[in-house]
PDB file of C-alpha atoms in Angstrom:
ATOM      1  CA  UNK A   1     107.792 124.084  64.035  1.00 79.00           C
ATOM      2  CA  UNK A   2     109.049 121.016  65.244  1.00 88.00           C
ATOM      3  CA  UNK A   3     111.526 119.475  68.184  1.00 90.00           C
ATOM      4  CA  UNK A   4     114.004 118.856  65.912  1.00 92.00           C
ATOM      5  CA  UNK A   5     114.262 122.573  64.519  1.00 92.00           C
ATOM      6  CA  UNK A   6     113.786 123.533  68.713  1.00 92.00           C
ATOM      7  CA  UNK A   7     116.997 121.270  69.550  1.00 91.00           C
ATOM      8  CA  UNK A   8     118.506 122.801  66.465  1.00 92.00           C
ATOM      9  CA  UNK A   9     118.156 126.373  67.741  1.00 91.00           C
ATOM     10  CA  UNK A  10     119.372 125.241  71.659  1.00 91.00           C
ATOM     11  CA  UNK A  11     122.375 123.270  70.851  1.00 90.00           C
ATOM     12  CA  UNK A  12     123.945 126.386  68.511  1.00 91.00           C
ATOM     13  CA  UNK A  13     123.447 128.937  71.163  1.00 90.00           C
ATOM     14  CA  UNK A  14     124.789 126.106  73.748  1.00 88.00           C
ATOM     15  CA  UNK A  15     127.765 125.398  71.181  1.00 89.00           C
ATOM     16  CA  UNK A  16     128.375 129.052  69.633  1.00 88.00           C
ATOM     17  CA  UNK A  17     128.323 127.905  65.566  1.00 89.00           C
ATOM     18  CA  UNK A  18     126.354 125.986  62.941  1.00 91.00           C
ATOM     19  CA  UNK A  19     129.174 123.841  62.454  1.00 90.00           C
ATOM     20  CA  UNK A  20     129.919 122.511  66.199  1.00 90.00           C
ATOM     21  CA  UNK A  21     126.096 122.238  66.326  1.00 90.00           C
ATOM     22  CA  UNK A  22     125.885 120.144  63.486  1.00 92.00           C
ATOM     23  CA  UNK A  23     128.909 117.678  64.635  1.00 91.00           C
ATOM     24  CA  UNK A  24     126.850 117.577  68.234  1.00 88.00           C
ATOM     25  CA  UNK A  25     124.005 115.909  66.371  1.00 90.00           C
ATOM     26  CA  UNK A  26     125.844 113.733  64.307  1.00 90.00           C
ATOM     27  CA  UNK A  27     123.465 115.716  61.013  1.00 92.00           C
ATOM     28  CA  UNK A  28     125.269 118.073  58.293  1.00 93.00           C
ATOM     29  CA  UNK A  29     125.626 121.306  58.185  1.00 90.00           C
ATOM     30  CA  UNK A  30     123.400 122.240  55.612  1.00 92.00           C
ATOM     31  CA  UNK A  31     120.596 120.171  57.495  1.00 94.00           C
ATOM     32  CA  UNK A  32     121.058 122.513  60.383  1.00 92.00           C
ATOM     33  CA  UNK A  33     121.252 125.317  58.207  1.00 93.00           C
ATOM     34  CA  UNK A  34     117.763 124.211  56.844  1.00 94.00           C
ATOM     35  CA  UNK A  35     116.083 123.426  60.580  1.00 93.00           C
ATOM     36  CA  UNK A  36     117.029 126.813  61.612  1.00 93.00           C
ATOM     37  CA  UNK A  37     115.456 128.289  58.246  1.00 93.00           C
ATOM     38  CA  UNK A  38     111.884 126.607  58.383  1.00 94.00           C
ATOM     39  CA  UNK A  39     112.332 127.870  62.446  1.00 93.00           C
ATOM     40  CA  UNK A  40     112.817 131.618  61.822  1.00 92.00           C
ATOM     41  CA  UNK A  41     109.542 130.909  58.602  1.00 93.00           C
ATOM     42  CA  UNK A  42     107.760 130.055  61.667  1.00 92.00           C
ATOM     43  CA  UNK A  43     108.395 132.641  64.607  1.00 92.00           C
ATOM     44  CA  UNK A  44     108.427 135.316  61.781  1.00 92.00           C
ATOM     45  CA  UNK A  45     112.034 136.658  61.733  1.00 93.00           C
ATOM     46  CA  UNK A  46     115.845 135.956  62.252  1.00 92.00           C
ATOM     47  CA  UNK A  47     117.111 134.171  65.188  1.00 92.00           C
ATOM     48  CA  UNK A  48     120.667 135.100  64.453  1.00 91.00           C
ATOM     49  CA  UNK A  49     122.841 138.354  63.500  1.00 89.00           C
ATOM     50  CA  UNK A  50     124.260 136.899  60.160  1.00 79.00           C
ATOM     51  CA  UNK A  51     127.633 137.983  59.308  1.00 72.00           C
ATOM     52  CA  UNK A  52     129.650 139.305  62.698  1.00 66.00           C
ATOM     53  CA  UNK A  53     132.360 137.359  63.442  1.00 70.00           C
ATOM     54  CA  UNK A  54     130.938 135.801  66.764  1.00 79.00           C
ATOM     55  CA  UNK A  55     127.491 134.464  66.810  1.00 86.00           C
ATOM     56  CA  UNK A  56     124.945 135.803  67.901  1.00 89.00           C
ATOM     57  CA  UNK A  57     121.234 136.155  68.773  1.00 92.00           C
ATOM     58  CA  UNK A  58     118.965 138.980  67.662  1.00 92.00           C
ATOM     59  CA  UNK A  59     116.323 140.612  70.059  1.00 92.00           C
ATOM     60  CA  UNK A  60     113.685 137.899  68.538  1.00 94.00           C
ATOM     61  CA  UNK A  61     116.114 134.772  69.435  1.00 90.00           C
ATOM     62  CA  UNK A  62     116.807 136.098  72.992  1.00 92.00           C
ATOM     63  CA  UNK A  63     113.264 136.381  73.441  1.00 92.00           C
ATOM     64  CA  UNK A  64     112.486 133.509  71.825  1.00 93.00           C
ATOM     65  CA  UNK A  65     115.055 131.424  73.658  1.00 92.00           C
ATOM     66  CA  UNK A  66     113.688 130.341  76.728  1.00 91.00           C
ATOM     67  CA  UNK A  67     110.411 129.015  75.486  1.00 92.00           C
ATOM     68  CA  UNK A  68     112.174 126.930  72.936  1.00 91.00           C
ATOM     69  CA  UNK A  69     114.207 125.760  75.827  1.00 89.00           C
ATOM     70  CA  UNK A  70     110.594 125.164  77.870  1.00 89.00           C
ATOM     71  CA  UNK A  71     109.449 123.261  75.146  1.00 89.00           C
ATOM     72  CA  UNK A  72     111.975 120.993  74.676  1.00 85.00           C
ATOM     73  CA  UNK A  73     112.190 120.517  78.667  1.00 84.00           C
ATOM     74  CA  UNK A  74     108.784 119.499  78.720  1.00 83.00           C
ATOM     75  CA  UNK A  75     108.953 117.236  75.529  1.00 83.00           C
ATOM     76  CA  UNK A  76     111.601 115.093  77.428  1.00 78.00           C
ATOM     77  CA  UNK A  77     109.113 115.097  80.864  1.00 72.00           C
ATOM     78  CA  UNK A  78     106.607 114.088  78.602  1.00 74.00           C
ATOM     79  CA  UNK A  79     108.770 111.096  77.249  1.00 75.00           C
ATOM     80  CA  UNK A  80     110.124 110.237  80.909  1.00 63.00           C
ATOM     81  CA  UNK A  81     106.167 109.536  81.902  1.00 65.00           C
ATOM     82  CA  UNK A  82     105.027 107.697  78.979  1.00 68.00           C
ATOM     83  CA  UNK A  83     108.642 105.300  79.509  1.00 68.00           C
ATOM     84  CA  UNK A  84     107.404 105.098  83.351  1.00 59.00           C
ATOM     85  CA  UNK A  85     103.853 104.300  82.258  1.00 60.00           C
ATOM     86  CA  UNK A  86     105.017 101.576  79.648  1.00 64.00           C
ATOM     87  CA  UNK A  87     106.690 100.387  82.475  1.00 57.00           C
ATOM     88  CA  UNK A  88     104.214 100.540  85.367  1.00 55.00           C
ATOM     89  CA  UNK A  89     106.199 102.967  87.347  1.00 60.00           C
ATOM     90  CA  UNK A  90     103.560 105.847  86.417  1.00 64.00           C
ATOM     91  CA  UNK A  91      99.465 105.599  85.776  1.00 78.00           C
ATOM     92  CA  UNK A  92      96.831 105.421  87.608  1.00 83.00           C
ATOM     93  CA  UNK A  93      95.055 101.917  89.401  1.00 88.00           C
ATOM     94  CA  UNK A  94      91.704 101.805  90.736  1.00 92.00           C
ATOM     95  CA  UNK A  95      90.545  99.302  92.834  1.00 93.00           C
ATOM     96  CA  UNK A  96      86.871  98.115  94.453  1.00 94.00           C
ATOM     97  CA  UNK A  97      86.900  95.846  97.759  1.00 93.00           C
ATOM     98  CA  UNK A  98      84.379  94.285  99.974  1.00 88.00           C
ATOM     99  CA  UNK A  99      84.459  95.808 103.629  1.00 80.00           C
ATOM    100  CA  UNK A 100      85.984  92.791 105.028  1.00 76.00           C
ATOM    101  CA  UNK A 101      89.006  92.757 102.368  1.00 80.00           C
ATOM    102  CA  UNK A 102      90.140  96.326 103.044  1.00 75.00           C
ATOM    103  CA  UNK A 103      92.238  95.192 105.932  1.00 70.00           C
ATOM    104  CA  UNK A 104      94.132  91.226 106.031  1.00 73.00           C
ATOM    105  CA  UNK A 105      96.603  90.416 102.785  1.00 82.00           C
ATOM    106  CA  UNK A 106      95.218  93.967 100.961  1.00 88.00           C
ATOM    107  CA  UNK A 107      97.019  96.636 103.516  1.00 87.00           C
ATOM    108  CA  UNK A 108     100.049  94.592 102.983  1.00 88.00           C
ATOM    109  CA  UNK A 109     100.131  94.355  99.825  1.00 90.00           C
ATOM    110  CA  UNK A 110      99.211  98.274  99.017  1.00 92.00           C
ATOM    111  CA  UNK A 111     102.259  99.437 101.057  1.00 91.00           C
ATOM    112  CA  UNK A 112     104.183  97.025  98.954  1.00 89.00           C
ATOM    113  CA  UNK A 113     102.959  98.184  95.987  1.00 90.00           C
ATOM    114  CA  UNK A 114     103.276 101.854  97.105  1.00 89.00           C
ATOM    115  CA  UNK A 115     106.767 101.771  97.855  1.00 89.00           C
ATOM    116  CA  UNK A 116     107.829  99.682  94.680  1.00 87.00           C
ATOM    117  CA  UNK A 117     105.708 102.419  92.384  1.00 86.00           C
ATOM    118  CA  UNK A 118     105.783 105.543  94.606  1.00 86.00           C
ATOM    119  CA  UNK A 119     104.430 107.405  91.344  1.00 83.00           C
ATOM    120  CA  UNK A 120     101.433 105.400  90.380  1.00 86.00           C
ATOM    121  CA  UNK A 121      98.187 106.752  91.717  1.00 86.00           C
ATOM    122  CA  UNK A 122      96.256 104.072  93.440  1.00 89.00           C
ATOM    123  CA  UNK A 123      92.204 104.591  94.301  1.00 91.00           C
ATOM    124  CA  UNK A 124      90.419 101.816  96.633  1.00 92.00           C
ATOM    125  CA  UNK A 125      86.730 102.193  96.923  1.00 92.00           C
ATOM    126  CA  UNK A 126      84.938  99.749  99.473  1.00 90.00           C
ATOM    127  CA  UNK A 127      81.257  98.190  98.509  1.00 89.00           C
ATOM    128  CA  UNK A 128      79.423  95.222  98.869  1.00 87.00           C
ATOM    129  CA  UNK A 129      80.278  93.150  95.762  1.00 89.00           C
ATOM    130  CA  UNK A 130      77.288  94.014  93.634  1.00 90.00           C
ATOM    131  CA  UNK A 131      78.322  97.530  94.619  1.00 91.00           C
ATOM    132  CA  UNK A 132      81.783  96.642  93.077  1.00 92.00           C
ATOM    133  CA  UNK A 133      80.477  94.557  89.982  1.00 92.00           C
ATOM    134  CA  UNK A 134      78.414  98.044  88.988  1.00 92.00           C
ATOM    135  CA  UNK A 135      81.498  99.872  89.933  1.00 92.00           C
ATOM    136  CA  UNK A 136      83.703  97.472  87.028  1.00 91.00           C
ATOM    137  CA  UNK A 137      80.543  98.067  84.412  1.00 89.00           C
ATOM    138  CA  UNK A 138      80.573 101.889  84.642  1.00 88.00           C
ATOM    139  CA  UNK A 139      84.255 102.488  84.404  1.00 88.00           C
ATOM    140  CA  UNK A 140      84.491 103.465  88.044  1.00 90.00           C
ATOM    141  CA  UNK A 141      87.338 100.907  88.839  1.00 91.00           C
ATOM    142  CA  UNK A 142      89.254  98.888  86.542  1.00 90.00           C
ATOM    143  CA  UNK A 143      89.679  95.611  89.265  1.00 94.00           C
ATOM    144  CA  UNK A 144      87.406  94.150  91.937  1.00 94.00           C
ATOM    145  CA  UNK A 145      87.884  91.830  95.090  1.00 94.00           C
ATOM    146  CA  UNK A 146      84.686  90.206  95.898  1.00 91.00           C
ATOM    147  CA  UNK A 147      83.291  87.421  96.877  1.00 87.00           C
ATOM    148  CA  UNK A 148      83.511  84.552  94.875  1.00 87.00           C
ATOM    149  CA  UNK A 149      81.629  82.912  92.899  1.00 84.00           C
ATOM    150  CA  UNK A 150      79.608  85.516  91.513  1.00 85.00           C
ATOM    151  CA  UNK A 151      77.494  84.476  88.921  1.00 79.00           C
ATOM    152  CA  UNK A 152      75.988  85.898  85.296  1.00 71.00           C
ATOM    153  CA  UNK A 153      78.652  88.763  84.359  1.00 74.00           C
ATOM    154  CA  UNK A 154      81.389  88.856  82.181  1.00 88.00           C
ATOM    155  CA  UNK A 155      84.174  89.230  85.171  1.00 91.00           C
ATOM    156  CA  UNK A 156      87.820  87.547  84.545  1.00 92.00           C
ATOM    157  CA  UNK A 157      89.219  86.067  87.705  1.00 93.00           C
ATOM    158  CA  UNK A 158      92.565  86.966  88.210  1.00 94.00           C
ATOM    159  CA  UNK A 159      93.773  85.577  91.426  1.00 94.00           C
ATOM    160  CA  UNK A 160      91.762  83.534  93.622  1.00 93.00           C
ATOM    161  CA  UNK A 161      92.217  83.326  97.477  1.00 92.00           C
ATOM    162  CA  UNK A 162      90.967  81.076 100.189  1.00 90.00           C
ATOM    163  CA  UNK A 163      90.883  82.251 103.241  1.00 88.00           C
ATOM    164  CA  UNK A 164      89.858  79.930 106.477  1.00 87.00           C
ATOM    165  CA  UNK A 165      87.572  81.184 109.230  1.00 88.00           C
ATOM    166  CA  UNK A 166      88.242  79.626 112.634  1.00 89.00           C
ATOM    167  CA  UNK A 167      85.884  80.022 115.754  1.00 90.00           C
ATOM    168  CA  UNK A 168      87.361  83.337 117.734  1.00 92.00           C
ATOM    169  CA  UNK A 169      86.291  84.103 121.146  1.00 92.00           C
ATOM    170  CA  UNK A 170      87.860  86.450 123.990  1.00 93.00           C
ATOM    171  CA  UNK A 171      90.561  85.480 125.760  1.00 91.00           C
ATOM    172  CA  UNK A 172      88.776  85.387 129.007  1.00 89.00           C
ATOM    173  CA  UNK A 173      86.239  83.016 127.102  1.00 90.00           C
ATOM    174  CA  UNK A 174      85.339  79.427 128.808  1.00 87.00           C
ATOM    175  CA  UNK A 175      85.507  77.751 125.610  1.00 88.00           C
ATOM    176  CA  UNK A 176      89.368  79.452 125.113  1.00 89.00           C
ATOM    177  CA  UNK A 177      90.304  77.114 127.750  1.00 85.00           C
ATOM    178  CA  UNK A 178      89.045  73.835 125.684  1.00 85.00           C
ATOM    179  CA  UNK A 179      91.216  72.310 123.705  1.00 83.00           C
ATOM    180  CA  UNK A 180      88.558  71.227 120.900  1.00 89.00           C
ATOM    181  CA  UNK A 181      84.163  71.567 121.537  1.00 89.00           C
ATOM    182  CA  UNK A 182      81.705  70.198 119.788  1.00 89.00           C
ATOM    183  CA  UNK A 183      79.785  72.237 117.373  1.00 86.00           C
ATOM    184  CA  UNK A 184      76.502  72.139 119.332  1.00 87.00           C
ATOM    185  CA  UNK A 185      78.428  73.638 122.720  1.00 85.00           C
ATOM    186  CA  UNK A 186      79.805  76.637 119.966  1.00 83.00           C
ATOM    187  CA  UNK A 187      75.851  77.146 119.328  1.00 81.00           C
ATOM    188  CA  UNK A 188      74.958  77.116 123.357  1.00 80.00           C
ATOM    189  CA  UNK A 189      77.818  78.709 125.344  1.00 77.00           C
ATOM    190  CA  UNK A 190      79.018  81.376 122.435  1.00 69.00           C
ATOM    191  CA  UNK A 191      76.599  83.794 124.207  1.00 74.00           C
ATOM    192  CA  UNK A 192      75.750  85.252 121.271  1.00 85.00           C
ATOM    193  CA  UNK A 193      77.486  83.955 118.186  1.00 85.00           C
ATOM    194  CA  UNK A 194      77.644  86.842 115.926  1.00 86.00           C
ATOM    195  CA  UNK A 195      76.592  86.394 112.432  1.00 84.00           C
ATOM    196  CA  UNK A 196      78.826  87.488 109.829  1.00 83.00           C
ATOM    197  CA  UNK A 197      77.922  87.603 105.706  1.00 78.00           C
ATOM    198  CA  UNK A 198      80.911  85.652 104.476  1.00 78.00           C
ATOM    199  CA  UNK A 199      78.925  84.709 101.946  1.00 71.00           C
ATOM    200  CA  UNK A 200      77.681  81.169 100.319  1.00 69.00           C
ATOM    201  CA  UNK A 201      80.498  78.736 101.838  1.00 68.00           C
ATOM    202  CA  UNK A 202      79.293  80.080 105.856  1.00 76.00           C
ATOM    203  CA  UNK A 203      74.914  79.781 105.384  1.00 76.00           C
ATOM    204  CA  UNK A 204      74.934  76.403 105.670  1.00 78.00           C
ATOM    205  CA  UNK A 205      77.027  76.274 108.915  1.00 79.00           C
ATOM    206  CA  UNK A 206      75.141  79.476 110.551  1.00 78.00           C
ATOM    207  CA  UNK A 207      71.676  77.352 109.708  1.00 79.00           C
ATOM    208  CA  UNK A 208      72.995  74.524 111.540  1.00 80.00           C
ATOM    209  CA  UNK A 209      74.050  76.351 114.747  1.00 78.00           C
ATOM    210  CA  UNK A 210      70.651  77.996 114.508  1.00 78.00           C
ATOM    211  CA  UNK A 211      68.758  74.708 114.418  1.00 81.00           C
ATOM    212  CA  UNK A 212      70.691  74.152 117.165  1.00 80.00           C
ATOM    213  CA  UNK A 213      69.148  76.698 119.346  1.00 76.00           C
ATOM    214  CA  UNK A 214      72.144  79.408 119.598  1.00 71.00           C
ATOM    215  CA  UNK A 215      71.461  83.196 119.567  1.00 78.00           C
ATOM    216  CA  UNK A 216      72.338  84.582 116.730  1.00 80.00           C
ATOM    217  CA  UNK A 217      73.046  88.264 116.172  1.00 86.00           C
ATOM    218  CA  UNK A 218      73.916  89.628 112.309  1.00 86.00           C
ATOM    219  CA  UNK A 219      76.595  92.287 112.353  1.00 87.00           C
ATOM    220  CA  UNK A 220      79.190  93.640 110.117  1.00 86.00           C
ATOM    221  CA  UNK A 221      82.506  91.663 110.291  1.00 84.00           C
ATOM    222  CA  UNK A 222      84.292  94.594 111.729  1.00 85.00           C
ATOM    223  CA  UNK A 223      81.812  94.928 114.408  1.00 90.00           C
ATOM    224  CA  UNK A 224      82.058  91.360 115.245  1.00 90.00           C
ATOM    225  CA  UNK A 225      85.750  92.138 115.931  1.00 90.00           C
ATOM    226  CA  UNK A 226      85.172  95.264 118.166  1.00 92.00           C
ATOM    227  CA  UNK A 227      82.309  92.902 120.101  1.00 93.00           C
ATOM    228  CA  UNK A 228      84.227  89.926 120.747  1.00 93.00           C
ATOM    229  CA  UNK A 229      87.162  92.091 121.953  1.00 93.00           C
ATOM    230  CA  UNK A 230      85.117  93.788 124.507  1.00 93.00           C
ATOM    231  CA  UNK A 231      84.314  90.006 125.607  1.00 91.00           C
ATOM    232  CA  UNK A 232      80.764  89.716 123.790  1.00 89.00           C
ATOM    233  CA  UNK A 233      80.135  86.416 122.205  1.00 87.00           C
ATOM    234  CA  UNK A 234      81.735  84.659 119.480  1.00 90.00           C
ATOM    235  CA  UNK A 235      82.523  84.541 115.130  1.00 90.00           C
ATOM    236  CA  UNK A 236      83.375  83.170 113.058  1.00 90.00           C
ATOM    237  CA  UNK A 237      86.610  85.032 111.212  1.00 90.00           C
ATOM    238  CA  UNK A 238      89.395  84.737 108.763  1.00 87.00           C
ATOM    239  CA  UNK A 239      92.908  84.253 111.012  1.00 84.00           C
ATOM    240  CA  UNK A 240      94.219  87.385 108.867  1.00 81.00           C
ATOM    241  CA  UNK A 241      91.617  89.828 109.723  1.00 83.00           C
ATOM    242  CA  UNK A 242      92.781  89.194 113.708  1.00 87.00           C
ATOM    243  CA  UNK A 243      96.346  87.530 113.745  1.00 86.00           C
ATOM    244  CA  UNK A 244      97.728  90.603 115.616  1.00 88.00           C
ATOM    245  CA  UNK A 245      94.576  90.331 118.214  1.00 92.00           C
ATOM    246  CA  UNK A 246      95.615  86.349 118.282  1.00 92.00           C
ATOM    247  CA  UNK A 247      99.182  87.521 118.462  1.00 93.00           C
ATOM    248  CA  UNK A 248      98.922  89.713 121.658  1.00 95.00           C
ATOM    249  CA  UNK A 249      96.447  87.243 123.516  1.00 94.00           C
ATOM    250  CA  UNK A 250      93.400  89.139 123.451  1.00 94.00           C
ATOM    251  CA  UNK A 251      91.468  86.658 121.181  1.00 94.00           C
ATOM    252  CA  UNK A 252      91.802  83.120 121.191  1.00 94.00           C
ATOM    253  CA  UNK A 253      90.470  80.564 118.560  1.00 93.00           C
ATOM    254  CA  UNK A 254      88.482  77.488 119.358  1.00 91.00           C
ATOM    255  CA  UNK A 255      88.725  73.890 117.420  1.00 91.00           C
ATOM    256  CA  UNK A 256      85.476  72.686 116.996  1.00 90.00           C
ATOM    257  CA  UNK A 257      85.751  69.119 116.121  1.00 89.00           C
ATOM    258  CA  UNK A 258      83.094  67.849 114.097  1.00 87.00           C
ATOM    259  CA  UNK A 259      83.152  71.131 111.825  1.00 85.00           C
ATOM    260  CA  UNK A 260      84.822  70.488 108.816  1.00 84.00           C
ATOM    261  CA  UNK A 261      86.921  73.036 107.035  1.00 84.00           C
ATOM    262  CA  UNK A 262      84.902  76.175 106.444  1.00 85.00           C
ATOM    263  CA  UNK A 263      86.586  78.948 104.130  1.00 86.00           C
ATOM    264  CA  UNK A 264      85.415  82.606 102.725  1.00 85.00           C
ATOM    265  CA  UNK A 265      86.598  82.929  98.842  1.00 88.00           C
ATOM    266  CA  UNK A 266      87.189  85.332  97.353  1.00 89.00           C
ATOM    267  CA  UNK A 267      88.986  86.664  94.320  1.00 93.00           C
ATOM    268  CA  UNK A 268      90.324  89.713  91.810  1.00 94.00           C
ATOM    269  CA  UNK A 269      88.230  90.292  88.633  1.00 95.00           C
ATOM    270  CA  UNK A 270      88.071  92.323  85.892  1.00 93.00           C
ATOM    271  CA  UNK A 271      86.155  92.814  82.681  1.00 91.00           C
ATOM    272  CA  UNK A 272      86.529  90.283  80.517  1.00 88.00           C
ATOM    273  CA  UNK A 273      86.533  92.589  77.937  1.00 83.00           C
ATOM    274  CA  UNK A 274      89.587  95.143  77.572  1.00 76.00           C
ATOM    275  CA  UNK A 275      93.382  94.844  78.781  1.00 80.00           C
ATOM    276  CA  UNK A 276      94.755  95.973  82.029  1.00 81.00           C
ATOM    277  CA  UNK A 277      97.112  98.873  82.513  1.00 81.00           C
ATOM    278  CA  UNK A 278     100.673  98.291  82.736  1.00 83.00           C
ATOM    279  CA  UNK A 279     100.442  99.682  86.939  1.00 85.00           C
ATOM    280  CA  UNK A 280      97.667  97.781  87.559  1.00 87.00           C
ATOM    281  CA  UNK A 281      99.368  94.564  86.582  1.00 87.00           C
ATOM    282  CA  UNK A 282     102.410  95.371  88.392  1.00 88.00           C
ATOM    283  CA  UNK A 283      99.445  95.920  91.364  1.00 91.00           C
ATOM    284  CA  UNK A 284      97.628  92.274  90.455  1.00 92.00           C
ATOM    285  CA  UNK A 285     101.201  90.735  91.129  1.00 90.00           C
ATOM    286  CA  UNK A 286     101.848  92.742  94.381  1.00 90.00           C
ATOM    287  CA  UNK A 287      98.689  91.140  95.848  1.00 91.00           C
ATOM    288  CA  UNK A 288      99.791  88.168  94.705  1.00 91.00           C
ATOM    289  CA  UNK A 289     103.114  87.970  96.470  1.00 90.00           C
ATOM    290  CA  UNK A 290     101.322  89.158  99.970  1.00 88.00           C
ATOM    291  CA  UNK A 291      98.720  86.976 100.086  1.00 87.00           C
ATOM    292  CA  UNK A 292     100.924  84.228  99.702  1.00 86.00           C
ATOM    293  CA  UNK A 293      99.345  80.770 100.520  1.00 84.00           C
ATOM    294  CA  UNK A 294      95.976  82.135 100.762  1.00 84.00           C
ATOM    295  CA  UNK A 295      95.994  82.559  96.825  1.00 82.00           C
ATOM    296  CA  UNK A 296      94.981  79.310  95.217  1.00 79.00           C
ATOM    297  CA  UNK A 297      95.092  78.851  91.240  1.00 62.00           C
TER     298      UNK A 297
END
C-alpha cells in the first residue's frame, strides 16, 4: 500500500469513474486500474461494486474511505513541515547564555526572531560559560553566547560582539554632576564600586581601583543594577544592559578620563564539528541584525 494507490482510491470516489480519475492525474487508465488492484490485494477485498451503471463503493470502501483520506491528509502535513524545516520556518533552536546576555541585544533579537518564525521552537538556558561550553559538548544546546576568548575547545565563533562598559552611578550621584573624574576619585567617592565578572578585559582595571584604596564589593551584574538604582555605589556596565534606566534619568554615566576604552566580549559558538539547523541559522542572523554595531567581524 502506497500514497499513490491512496490518491488513486480518493480522487475516483471524488470524480465518480476510473476514467475522469485517470485524466485528473494526468496517468492512464489502465495504471489506475492497476493502483486500485494492488489496493484492494492489500485491505483484503473490493473497494468498488463492479458492473452497476453508477459507481460505487462496497461496505469495505466506505469503511475504508476515511482512513485513506487520513492518510493522505497527514502525508501532505508531513510534507508542509519538512518544506518549513528546509526552510527554517519549523525546527527546533536551543540556545545557552551567560546571565548578563539574557537581557541587552538578545531580548531584541528573540522577539525578532519569534515573530519572523512563529513555528520554530526556541529553548534559552542561562549558565556561566563553562556551564554553557558543557552544555554544547553534551548535546544540551546546539549554540552558546559566552564570554570570549575561551580557550582549549573545539568552539566555532560565529558572531563576535563588543560591548563597552561605561562608569554608571545614580542620578542623585556627586560624580553625575562632573563632567569627566579621574580614575582615582571613581576608586574613592564610588562608595562602594561594585565588582562585576565581565571577565578578562575588566581584572586589570578592578586591580587598579583596588590598589587605589576603593571598596570593592563582588556582586552579580544584575544586582549591581538593582544596587546602584536604589542609590548604592557605582559599576561598571555595558550601555545596553541600562539604556532605558539612562533613558528615563535614573542612572547617569560618568567619563573617567584617564581610563582608556574598556569593553566585555563576547561571542556565539558552536561545535566545530557538525552543521547547524536550517532555524538556528535563520536565529544566528536575527542576532546579528539586533545587535547591530556591537557585532564586530
Amino acid at each position: 500500500m502506497d500514497t499513490e494507490q491512496l490518491l488513486a482510491f480518493d480522487r475516483i470516489v471524488r470524480e465518480g469513474s476510473f476514467s475522469r480519475a485517470a485524466q485528473s492525474l494526468d496517468i492512464a487508465q489502465p495504471t489506475i486500474s492497476a493502483r486500485i488492484r494492488t489496493l484492494e490485494e492489500a485491505v483484503g477485498g473490493p473497494l468498488f461494486v463492479r458492473g452497476g451503471r453508477r459507481l460505487a463503493l462496497t461496505e469495505l470502501g466506505e469503511s475504508f474511505l476515511p482512513y485513506a483520506r487520513r492518510a493522505l491528509s497527514v502525508m501532505e502535513e508531513g510534507r508542509e513541515a519538512a518544506r518549513l524545516t528546509r526552510e527554517g520556518q519549523r525546527g527546533r533552536v536551543t540556545l545557552g547564555v551567560i546571565e548578563s546576555l539574557t537581557g541587552g541585544f538578545l531580548a531584541p533579537a528573540v522577539a525578532r526572531f519569534q515573530m519572523e518564525h512563529p513555528q520554530v521552537e526556541l529553548f534559552i538556558r542561562a549558565g556561566h560559560t563553562d556551564q554553557i561550553v558543557e552544555m554544547l559538548d553534551d548535546g544540551v544546546v546546539r549554540l552558546g553566547l559566552i564570554t570570549w576568548p575561551f580557550w582549549g575547545r573545539d568552539l566555532e565563533p560565529l558572531l563576535r560582539f563588543r560591548e563597552p562598559l561605561v562608569l554608571v552611578v545614580p542620578a542623585r550621584h556627586p560624580l553625575a554632576r562632573r563632567e569627566a573624574v579621574a580614575l582615582e576619585e571613581v576608586a574613592l567617592a564610588g562608595g562602594p564600586l561594585l565588582h562585576v565578572r565581565w571577565g578578562p578585559s575588566v581584572r586589570g582595571l578592578m586591580a587598579r581601583l583596588e590598589e587605589l584604596g576603593g571598596v570593592q564589593v563582588e556582586v552579580p551584574i544584575d544586582t549591581a543594577r538593582q544596587m546602584v538604582l536604589r542609590g548604592v555605589g557605582a559599576a561598571f556596565l555595558t550601555r545596553t544592559l541600562v539604556a532605558e534606566d539612562l533613558a528615563a534619568g535614573r542612572l547617569a554615566t560618568v567619563s573617567v578620563a584617564d581610563l582608556p576604552p574598556v569593553f566585555r566580549d563576547s561571542a556565539l559558538v558552536k561545535l566545530e564539528r557538525g552543521t547547524l539547523p536550517t532555524a538556528a541559522a535563520a536565529f544566528v542572523k536575527a542576532l546579528q541584525a539586533e545587535a547591530g554595531p556591537l557585532h564586530v567581524s
